Coordinates of C-alpha atoms and ligand atoms in Angstrom, one line a residue:
M651 CA 62.3 21.8 34.4
A652 CA 61.8 18.8 32.1
K653 CA 64.9 17.8 30.1
P654 CA 64.8 19.0 26.5
V655 CA 64.1 16.5 23.8
K656 CA 67.1 15.7 21.7
Y657 CA 66.4 15.7 18.0
I658 CA 68.3 13.6 15.4
F659 CA 67.5 14.5 11.8
V660 CA 68.4 11.9 9.2
V661 CA 68.7 13.1 5.6
G662 CA 70.3 11.6 2.5
G663 CA 72.3 12.6 -0.5
V664 CA 73.8 11.3 -3.8
L665 CA 71.2 8.5 -4.3
S666 CA 68.0 7.4 -2.8
G667 CA 67.5 3.8 -1.7
V668 CA 70.9 3.4 -0.1
G669 CA 69.5 2.6 3.4
K670 CA 68.6 5.9 5.0
G671 CA 65.6 4.2 6.7
I672 CA 67.6 1.3 8.0
T673 CA 70.2 3.8 9.3
A674 CA 67.6 5.8 11.1
A675 CA 66.0 2.6 12.5
S676 CA 69.5 1.4 13.6
I677 CA 70.3 4.7 15.4
G678 CA 66.9 4.2 17.2
N679 CA 67.9 0.6 18.0
I680 CA 71.3 1.7 19.5
L681 CA 69.9 4.6 21.5
K682 CA 67.0 2.5 22.9
A683 CA 69.6 0.0 24.0
R684 CA 71.3 2.8 25.8
G685 CA 68.2 3.0 28.0
L686 CA 66.7 6.1 26.3
K687 CA 63.1 6.6 25.5
V688 CA 63.1 7.1 21.7
N689 CA 60.5 8.0 19.2
I690 CA 60.9 8.1 15.4
Q691 CA 59.0 9.8 12.5
K692 CA 59.2 9.7 8.7
C693 CA 58.6 12.8 6.6
D694 CA 57.7 11.9 3.1
P695 CA 57.7 14.5 0.3
Y696 CA 54.8 13.0 -1.7
L697 CA 51.7 14.9 -2.3
N698 CA 49.6 11.9 -1.4
V699 CA 47.7 12.4 1.8
D700 CA 48.6 8.9 3.0
A701 CA 50.3 5.8 1.7
G702 CA 47.0 3.9 1.3
T703 CA 46.5 5.0 -2.3
L704 CA 50.1 4.3 -3.4
N705 CA 50.5 1.3 -5.7
P706 CA 52.3 -1.4 -3.6
G707 CA 53.9 -2.9 -6.8
E708 CA 55.7 0.4 -7.3
H709 CA 56.1 1.8 -3.8
G710 CA 56.3 -1.4 -1.7
E711 CA 54.1 -2.4 1.2
C712 CA 51.6 -0.1 2.9
F713 CA 52.5 -0.4 6.6
V714 CA 49.6 -0.1 9.1
T715 CA 50.0 1.4 12.6
V716 CA 48.0 0.2 15.6
D717 CA 45.9 3.3 15.4
G718 CA 45.1 2.6 11.7
A719 CA 47.4 4.9 9.7
E720 CA 48.4 3.7 6.3
T721 CA 52.1 4.5 6.0
D722 CA 55.4 4.1 4.3
L723 CA 57.1 0.7 4.7
D724 CA 60.0 2.4 6.5
L725 CA 57.8 2.6 9.6
G726 CA 57.9 -1.2 9.5
H727 CA 61.7 -1.1 9.7
Y728 CA 61.4 1.3 12.6
E729 CA 59.0 -1.0 14.5
R730 CA 61.1 -4.1 13.9
F731 CA 64.5 -2.5 14.7
M732 CA 63.3 -0.6 17.8
D733 CA 60.6 -3.0 19.0
I734 CA 58.1 -0.2 19.4
E735 CA 54.6 0.5 18.3
L736 CA 54.4 3.7 16.3
K737 CA 51.3 5.9 16.0
R738 CA 49.8 7.9 13.1
S739 CA 51.9 10.9 14.2
S740 CA 55.0 9.1 13.1
A741 CA 54.0 9.5 9.4
V742 CA 54.2 13.0 8.0
I743 CA 53.4 13.2 4.3
S744 CA 53.4 16.4 2.3
G745 CA 49.8 15.9 1.1
S746 CA 48.5 15.8 4.6
V747 CA 50.5 18.8 5.6
M748 CA 49.2 20.7 2.6
S749 CA 45.6 19.6 3.3
E750 CA 45.9 21.0 6.8
V751 CA 47.2 24.4 5.6
I752 CA 44.6 24.7 2.9
A753 CA 41.8 23.7 5.3
D754 CA 43.0 26.3 7.7
E755 CA 43.1 28.9 5.0
R756 CA 39.5 28.1 4.0
A757 CA 38.5 28.3 7.6
G758 CA 40.0 31.8 7.8
K759 CA 42.6 30.9 10.4
Y760 CA 45.3 32.9 8.7
L761 CA 43.3 36.2 9.3
G762 CA 43.8 37.6 5.8
K763 CA 47.5 36.9 5.6
T764 CA 49.2 35.6 2.5
V765 CA 49.6 31.9 3.0
Q766 CA 53.2 30.7 2.1
I767 CA 55.4 27.7 2.2
I768 CA 57.6 29.6 4.7
P769 CA 56.4 30.0 7.5
H770 CA 52.9 28.4 7.1
V771 CA 53.8 25.0 5.7
T772 CA 57.0 24.8 7.6
N773 CA 55.2 25.7 10.9
V774 CA 52.8 22.8 10.4
I775 CA 55.7 20.5 9.9
I776 CA 57.5 21.8 12.9
D777 CA 54.4 21.4 15.0
R778 CA 53.9 17.8 13.9
I779 CA 57.6 17.0 14.7
T780 CA 57.6 18.7 18.2
K781 CA 54.2 17.1 19.1
A782 CA 55.5 13.6 18.2
A783 CA 58.6 14.3 20.3
E784 CA 56.7 15.1 23.5
G785 CA 57.6 12.9 26.4
F786 CA 60.6 11.3 24.7
D787 CA 64.4 11.6 25.5
V788 CA 65.3 11.4 21.8
H789 CA 63.2 12.0 18.7
I790 CA 64.6 10.8 15.3
V791 CA 63.2 12.3 12.2
E792 CA 64.0 10.9 8.8
I793 CA 63.4 13.0 5.7
G794 CA 62.5 11.0 2.6
G795 CA 64.2 11.5 -0.7
T796 CA 67.5 13.2 -1.2
V797 CA 68.6 16.7 -0.2
G798 CA 67.9 19.2 -2.9
D799 CA 64.8 17.4 -4.3
Y800 CA 62.4 20.1 -5.1
E801 CA 59.6 18.4 -3.2
G802 CA 61.5 17.9 0.0
L803 CA 62.7 21.5 0.5
A804 CA 60.0 22.5 3.0
F805 CA 61.0 19.6 5.2
I806 CA 64.7 20.6 5.1
E807 CA 63.8 24.2 5.9
A808 CA 61.5 23.1 8.7
I809 CA 64.2 21.0 10.4
R810 CA 66.8 23.8 9.9
E811 CA 64.4 26.2 11.7
L812 CA 63.6 23.7 14.4
S813 CA 67.3 23.1 15.1
V814 CA 67.7 26.8 15.7
Q815 CA 64.6 27.0 18.0
V816 CA 65.6 24.1 20.2
G817 CA 69.3 25.0 20.3
R818 CA 72.2 23.4 18.5
E819 CA 73.0 21.3 21.6
N820 CA 69.6 19.6 21.2
A821 CA 69.7 18.8 17.5
A822 CA 72.1 16.7 15.4
F823 CA 72.1 16.1 11.7
V824 CA 73.0 12.7 10.2
H825 CA 73.6 12.8 6.4
V826 CA 73.6 9.4 4.7
V827 CA 75.7 9.6 1.5
Y828 CA 76.9 7.2 -1.1
L829 CA 80.5 6.4 -2.3
P830 CA 80.4 5.0 -5.8
Y831 CA 83.0 2.4 -6.8
L832 CA 84.9 3.1 -9.9
G833 CA 85.8 -0.3 -11.5
A834 CA 88.5 1.2 -13.9
S835 CA 90.6 2.6 -11.1
K836 CA 89.4 0.2 -8.4
E837 CA 88.5 2.8 -5.9
L838 CA 85.6 4.4 -4.1
K839 CA 85.0 8.0 -5.1
S840 CA 84.1 10.7 -2.6
K841 CA 83.2 13.6 -4.9
P842 CA 79.4 12.9 -5.1
A843 CA 79.3 12.7 -1.3
Q844 CA 81.3 16.0 -1.0
N845 CA 78.7 17.6 -3.3
A846 CA 75.8 16.2 -1.3
V847 CA 77.3 17.8 1.8
K848 CA 77.6 21.1 -0.2
D849 CA 73.9 20.8 -1.1
L850 CA 73.0 20.4 2.5
R851 CA 75.2 23.3 3.6
G852 CA 73.6 25.4 0.9
L853 CA 70.3 24.9 2.7
G854 CA 71.8 26.1 5.9
I855 CA 72.5 22.8 7.6
V856 CA 75.9 21.5 8.6
P857 CA 76.0 17.7 9.1
D858 CA 77.3 16.3 12.4
V859 CA 77.6 12.8 11.2
L860 CA 78.2 11.3 7.8
V861 CA 77.2 7.7 7.2
A862 CA 79.1 6.7 4.1
R863 CA 77.3 3.9 2.3
S864 CA 79.3 1.8 -0.2
E865 CA 79.7 -1.6 -1.7
E866 CA 82.9 -2.2 0.2
D867 CA 84.3 -0.7 3.3
A868 CA 85.8 2.8 2.8
D869 CA 89.5 3.0 3.8
E870 CA 91.2 5.6 6.0
D871 CA 92.3 7.7 3.0
I872 CA 88.9 8.2 1.7
I873 CA 87.5 9.0 5.2
S874 CA 90.2 11.6 5.8
K875 CA 89.6 13.1 2.4
L876 CA 85.8 13.3 3.0
S877 CA 86.5 14.8 6.5
L878 CA 88.7 17.5 5.0
F879 CA 86.3 18.5 2.2
A880 CA 83.0 18.0 4.1
G881 CA 84.2 19.6 7.4
V882 CA 83.1 16.6 9.5
P883 CA 85.5 15.1 12.0
E884 CA 86.9 11.7 11.0
Q885 CA 85.4 9.9 14.0
A886 CA 82.0 11.2 12.9
I887 CA 82.3 9.6 9.4
I888 CA 80.9 6.1 9.6
S889 CA 81.7 3.8 6.8
L890 CA 78.8 1.5 6.2
P891 CA 79.5 -1.2 3.5
N892 CA 76.8 -3.6 2.2
A893 CA 75.7 -6.1 4.8
S894 CA 74.5 -9.6 4.3
S895 CA 71.5 -8.9 6.5
I896 CA 69.9 -5.5 7.2
Y897 CA 69.9 -6.5 10.9
E898 CA 73.7 -6.3 10.9
V899 CA 73.5 -2.5 10.5
P900 CA 72.9 -1.6 14.1
L901 CA 75.9 -3.8 15.1
T902 CA 78.2 -2.2 12.5
L903 CA 77.1 1.4 13.3
Q904 CA 77.5 0.7 17.1
K905 CA 81.0 -0.8 16.6
R906 CA 82.0 2.2 14.6
G907 CA 81.0 4.5 17.3
I908 CA 77.9 6.3 16.1
G909 CA 76.2 5.9 19.5
Q910 CA 79.0 7.6 21.3
V911 CA 79.4 10.4 18.6
L912 CA 75.7 11.2 19.0
A913 CA 75.7 10.9 22.8
D914 CA 78.7 13.3 23.0
R915 CA 77.2 15.7 20.5
L916 CA 73.9 15.8 22.3
N917 CA 75.2 15.5 25.9
L918 CA 73.3 12.2 26.5
E919 CA 74.8 10.6 29.5
T920 CA 74.0 7.0 29.3
P921 CA 75.8 3.7 29.5
K922 CA 76.9 2.1 26.2
A923 CA 74.4 0.0 24.3
N924 CA 74.4 -3.8 25.0
L925 CA 73.4 -5.4 21.7
S926 CA 74.2 -9.0 22.7
E927 CA 70.7 -10.3 22.2
W928 CA 70.5 -8.6 18.8
Q929 CA 73.9 -10.1 17.9
T930 CA 72.6 -13.6 18.7
M931 CA 69.6 -13.0 16.4
V932 CA 71.8 -11.8 13.6
E933 CA 73.9 -14.9 14.0
H934 CA 70.8 -17.0 13.5
A935 CA 69.7 -14.8 10.6
T936 CA 73.0 -15.1 8.7
D937 CA 73.6 -18.8 9.4
Q938 CA 73.4 -20.5 6.0
S939 CA 74.0 -24.0 7.4
K940 CA 70.5 -24.7 8.7
P941 CA 68.0 -27.0 6.9
V942 CA 65.8 -25.2 4.4
V943 CA 62.0 -24.9 4.5
H944 CA 60.4 -24.1 1.2
V945 CA 57.4 -21.8 1.4
G946 CA 55.3 -20.9 -1.7
V947 CA 53.9 -17.4 -1.5
V948 CA 51.0 -17.1 -3.9
A949 CA 50.5 -13.5 -4.7
K950 CA 50.1 -11.0 -7.5
Y951 CA 52.7 -8.2 -7.1
L952 CA 55.8 -10.2 -7.8
N953 CA 57.9 -7.5 -9.5
N954 CA 58.8 -5.9 -6.2
E955 CA 59.4 -8.0 -3.1
D956 CA 59.0 -4.9 -0.9
T957 CA 55.3 -5.3 -1.5
Y958 CA 55.1 -8.0 1.1
M959 CA 58.0 -6.9 3.2
S960 CA 56.5 -7.5 6.6
V961 CA 55.3 -10.9 5.6
F962 CA 58.7 -11.8 4.3
E963 CA 60.4 -10.5 7.5
A964 CA 57.8 -12.3 9.7
L965 CA 58.4 -15.7 7.9
N966 CA 62.2 -15.3 8.1
A967 CA 62.1 -14.4 11.8
A968 CA 60.0 -17.5 12.5
G969 CA 62.6 -19.5 10.6
W970 CA 65.5 -18.1 12.7
D971 CA 63.6 -19.0 15.8
Q972 CA 62.8 -22.5 14.5
G973 CA 66.4 -23.2 13.4
V974 CA 65.6 -23.3 9.7
Q975 CA 66.2 -21.1 6.7
V976 CA 63.0 -20.1 5.0
D977 CA 63.3 -20.2 1.2
L978 CA 60.5 -18.1 -0.2
E979 CA 59.3 -19.1 -3.7
W980 CA 57.1 -16.4 -5.2
V981 CA 54.4 -17.9 -7.2
D982 CA 52.4 -15.7 -9.6
A983 CA 48.7 -16.2 -8.7
E984 CA 47.7 -15.5 -12.2
E985 CA 49.6 -18.4 -13.6
I986 CA 48.0 -21.0 -11.3
T987 CA 45.4 -23.3 -12.8
K988 CA 43.6 -26.4 -11.6
E989 CA 45.8 -28.3 -14.0
N990 CA 49.2 -27.0 -12.9
V991 CA 48.6 -26.4 -9.2
E992 CA 50.0 -29.7 -8.1
S993 CA 53.2 -29.3 -10.1
V994 CA 53.7 -25.7 -9.0
L995 CA 53.1 -26.2 -5.3
D996 CA 53.9 -29.9 -4.7
K997 CA 57.5 -29.2 -3.7
T998 CA 56.7 -26.6 -1.2
D999 CA 56.5 -27.4 2.5
G1000 CA 53.8 -24.8 3.1
I1001 CA 51.7 -22.2 1.3
V1002 CA 51.1 -18.5 2.1
V1003 CA 48.5 -16.3 0.5
P1004 CA 49.1 -12.7 1.7
G1005 CA 46.8 -9.7 1.5
G1006 CA 45.7 -8.0 -1.7
F1007 CA 43.1 -6.0 -3.4
G1008 CA 41.1 -6.3 -6.6
E1009 CA 40.3 -9.2 -8.9
R1010 CA 43.6 -10.0 -10.4
G1011 CA 45.1 -13.4 -9.4
V1012 CA 42.2 -14.2 -7.0
E1013 CA 41.1 -17.4 -8.9
G1014 CA 44.7 -18.7 -8.7
M1015 CA 44.7 -18.0 -4.9
V1016 CA 41.4 -19.9 -4.5
I1017 CA 42.9 -22.9 -6.4
A1018 CA 46.0 -22.7 -4.1
A1019 CA 43.9 -22.7 -1.0
D1020 CA 41.8 -25.6 -2.3
Y1021 CA 45.0 -27.5 -3.0
A1022 CA 46.2 -26.9 0.6
L1023 CA 42.9 -27.9 2.1
K1024 CA 42.7 -31.2 0.1
Q1025 CA 46.4 -32.1 0.2
K1026 CA 46.7 -31.2 3.9
K1027 CA 49.6 -28.8 3.2
P1028 CA 50.3 -26.2 5.9
Y1029 CA 48.6 -23.0 4.8
L1030 CA 48.7 -19.5 6.1
G1031 CA 46.1 -17.1 4.9
I1032 CA 46.5 -13.4 5.6
C1033 CA 43.4 -11.2 5.0
L1034 CA 42.7 -11.9 1.3
G1035 CA 44.3 -15.3 2.1
L1036 CA 41.5 -15.9 4.5
Q1037 CA 38.8 -14.8 2.1
V1038 CA 40.0 -17.1 -0.7
A1039 CA 40.2 -20.0 1.8
V1040 CA 36.5 -19.5 2.7
I1041 CA 35.7 -19.3 -1.0
A1042 CA 37.6 -22.5 -1.8
A1043 CA 36.0 -24.4 1.1
A1044 CA 32.5 -23.3 0.0
R1045 CA 33.1 -24.2 -3.6
A1046 CA 34.5 -27.6 -2.7
A1047 CA 31.3 -28.3 -0.7
G1048 CA 29.2 -27.6 -3.7
L1049 CA 28.5 -23.8 -3.7
T1050 CA 30.3 -23.6 -7.0
D1051 CA 29.5 -19.9 -7.5
A1052 CA 30.8 -18.9 -4.0
N1053 CA 32.8 -15.6 -4.2
S1054 CA 33.6 -12.3 -2.6
T1055 CA 31.5 -9.4 -3.6
E1056 CA 34.7 -7.6 -4.2
I1057 CA 35.3 -10.0 -7.1
D1058 CA 31.8 -10.7 -8.3
S1059 CA 29.2 -8.2 -6.9
K1060 CA 26.3 -10.3 -8.2
T1061 CA 27.3 -13.7 -7.0
A1062 CA 24.4 -15.8 -5.5
S1063 CA 26.7 -17.1 -2.8
P1064 CA 28.5 -14.0 -1.4
V1065 CA 30.5 -15.8 1.3
I1066 CA 32.7 -12.7 1.6
S1067 CA 30.9 -9.3 1.5
T1068 CA 30.6 -6.0 3.3
M1069 CA 28.5 -6.2 6.4
E1070 CA 25.6 -3.8 6.4
D1071 CA 25.5 -3.5 10.2
Q1072 CA 29.2 -2.8 10.2
K1073 CA 29.0 0.3 8.2
G1074 CA 29.7 3.5 10.1
K1075 CA 30.4 1.4 13.2
E1076 CA 33.6 -0.3 12.3
A1077 CA 34.9 1.8 9.4
T1078 CA 37.5 4.4 10.2
G1079 CA 39.3 5.6 7.1
G1080 CA 36.8 5.7 4.3
T1081 CA 35.1 2.3 4.4
M1082 CA 38.1 0.3 5.5
R1083 CA 38.6 -1.4 8.8
L1084 CA 42.0 -0.1 9.8
G1085 CA 44.3 -0.7 12.8
N1086 CA 44.1 -2.8 15.9
Y1087 CA 41.0 -4.9 16.6
E1088 CA 40.7 -7.6 19.2
A1089 CA 40.0 -11.3 18.3
I1090 CA 38.6 -13.7 20.9
I1091 CA 40.4 -16.9 20.2
Q1092 CA 38.2 -20.0 20.1
K1093 CA 39.2 -22.9 22.3
G1094 CA 40.5 -26.1 20.7
T1095 CA 41.4 -24.4 17.4
T1096 CA 44.8 -24.0 15.7
A1097 CA 44.6 -20.3 16.7
A1098 CA 44.5 -21.4 20.4
D1099 CA 47.4 -23.7 19.8
V1100 CA 49.7 -21.1 18.3
Y1101 CA 48.7 -18.0 20.3
K1102 CA 48.3 -19.8 23.7
A1103 CA 46.1 -16.9 24.7
S1104 CA 42.4 -16.2 25.0
S1105 CA 42.5 -13.1 22.8
V1106 CA 44.9 -11.1 20.6
Q1107 CA 45.0 -7.6 19.0
E1108 CA 46.1 -7.6 15.4
R1109 CA 46.2 -4.8 12.8
H1110 CA 43.6 -4.7 10.1
R1111 CA 43.3 -3.2 6.6
H1112 CA 40.4 -4.4 4.6
R1113 CA 36.9 -3.7 3.5
Y1114 CA 35.3 -7.1 3.1
E1115 CA 34.3 -9.6 5.9
C1116 CA 33.1 -13.2 6.2
N1117 CA 29.4 -13.1 5.5
N1118 CA 27.6 -14.2 8.7
D1119 CA 24.7 -15.7 6.7
F1120 CA 27.1 -18.6 5.8
R1121 CA 28.8 -19.1 9.1
D1122 CA 26.6 -22.1 10.2
S1123 CA 27.8 -24.0 7.1
Y1124 CA 31.5 -23.7 7.9
E1125 CA 31.9 -27.0 9.7
D1126 CA 30.1 -28.8 6.8
W1127 CA 32.7 -27.2 4.5
G1128 CA 35.6 -28.4 6.7
I1129 CA 36.5 -25.1 8.2
R1130 CA 35.9 -23.5 11.6
V1131 CA 35.7 -20.1 13.1
A1132 CA 38.9 -19.8 15.2
G1133 CA 38.7 -16.1 16.2
L1134 CA 35.8 -13.8 16.6
S1135 CA 35.4 -10.1 17.4
P1136 CA 34.5 -9.5 21.1
D1137 CA 30.8 -9.0 20.2
G1138 CA 30.8 -12.1 18.0
S1139 CA 29.7 -10.2 14.9
L1140 CA 32.8 -10.5 12.8
V1141 CA 35.0 -13.6 11.9
E1142 CA 38.6 -12.8 12.7
M1143 CA 40.3 -16.1 12.1
I1144 CA 39.5 -19.5 10.7
D1145 CA 41.2 -22.9 10.7
A1146 CA 40.4 -26.2 9.1
I1147 CA 39.1 -29.4 10.6
D1148 CA 41.3 -32.5 10.3
H1149 CA 44.2 -30.6 8.9
P1150 CA 47.8 -30.5 10.2
F1151 CA 48.0 -26.7 9.9
F1152 CA 45.5 -24.4 8.2
L1153 CA 45.3 -21.0 9.8
C1154 CA 43.9 -17.7 8.4
S1155 CA 43.5 -14.3 9.9
Q1156 CA 41.3 -11.4 8.6
A1157 CA 44.0 -9.1 10.0
H1158 CA 47.7 -8.7 9.1
P1159 CA 49.6 -10.4 11.9
E1160 CA 52.9 -9.7 10.1
F1161 CA 53.0 -6.2 11.4
N1162 CA 53.4 -7.4 15.0
S1163 CA 56.4 -9.7 14.3
R1164 CA 59.9 -8.7 15.4
P1165 CA 63.2 -10.2 14.2
N1166 CA 64.0 -11.2 17.8
R1167 CA 60.4 -12.0 18.8
P1168 CA 58.7 -13.9 16.0
W1169 CA 54.9 -13.7 16.1
P1170 CA 53.0 -16.9 17.0
F1171 CA 50.9 -16.9 13.8
F1172 CA 54.1 -17.3 11.7
K1173 CA 56.0 -19.4 14.2
G1174 CA 53.2 -22.0 14.2
F1175 CA 53.2 -22.1 10.5
I1176 CA 57.0 -22.6 10.1
E1177 CA 56.9 -25.3 12.8
A1178 CA 54.3 -27.1 10.8
A1179 CA 56.0 -26.6 7.5
K1180 CA 59.3 -27.9 9.1
K1181 CA 57.5 -31.2 9.8
Ligands
LIG465 N1 40.6 -6.9 -0.7 C1 40.2 -7.5 0.6 C2 39.4 -6.6 1.4 O1 39.3 -5.4 1.2 C3 41.4 -8.0 1.4 C4 42.3 -6.9 1.8 C5 43.6 -7.3 2.3 O2 44.1 -8.4 2.0 N2 44.3 -6.5 3.0 O3 38.7 -7.0 2.3

């Protein structure tokens, strides 16, 4: 008989945003380093059907999986911490669960029964969790939000039921709680955490592990108090103070024994995790003595850095690899004008224009790309960053009305537009090109220099493409096609002629970067910026 899958459910209490996703990802990192085959899944209590429609300025980056799902940014943490590629099934969002139940109801699949949250909605959730777990030794499931949130109740009930179905020896619950610091008495307080455990118990779940987040390390007194009131053994209460880098968290959790506690609890017989390679990466990441490379990121959602999380992580990882600290300067694209571009970007060692949608800030991005082309500054264009570079090159060559039809649907020079022959063929979700597509790298280009390969798969999320009617003019404009779809019909990458480093991708290479395995696209850019 096949060994049963071991489930680890990660829930949170007291506050959201204290690092439940990082904790879940770190547990995955540790168990994978124990030689186990681990999968991970995020359940989000929003009524959206996917994360594609969420405002990134509010909710952070939309992470894209290889198979084209638009998901929560926590999946990005999972991929980076566990060095795995997740699938659509790793994202379970209430709206998609509800849609499935309602579609089944309309199709008559419930045979006249009253359709209810329990068992119909919970059964769909259980089904999605168990399907995603198939073939793995361990399956980690993070429930978004905090325990007791009205919207998350169906997920909590589903994991409670599932733990009974699979047997308690095959399911462990990790509760991430927060210990506030009271300045007046200079102490950490455990009461909110006790209450959070009570909330969880009230829903029928007894936690096996408590991860106690706090500003500073929790001392023995507070751990023993928490142990007494929460009914969790002291060795299963892991104090997790603030870290200087999120990548330190697996090391801290490992040192404090979470791997062993979970292995014992779930009868996982494996050697201890060896995190020495990870440790070396963290040393590079936290070394403040390295020379600084200044990178200007010209973008429009600047109120929330999470919007470009994977870009940020990919640039940093490239810096650690190259022995430099990357200092990111966020530049509001809407503030850039032809008059001030020099003073704004002059001091940077390189310019990045990341992805984006809509008109806002695009003119500033075109000006930044034009500046990088003319001043021979290292430039990295990601998706929209490629499109504005093509527009800038075309305008500089005299096509002054060059634009994307996303910005100006009536432009006489639509250098970026939707491809008629692509409709229906390339589009997956709605009209967007989503997920992995191959690019054939053109010899002698910057893309060939950095990737050192003849082709590469990158993840896409866009609607507009380089208009092939203008492709023959590229070399006159000073740019070149550096990557093409296998059938030659779509431009995947461009670079610039006679330029130290100017590389753009229609895809989002940031999703393939790992903290300990920086992606060539970013590594090449930081190498050039360093010079
Ligand atoms: N808005 C552009 C498009 O849809 C670029 C998208 C992006 O940068 N992800 O093609």
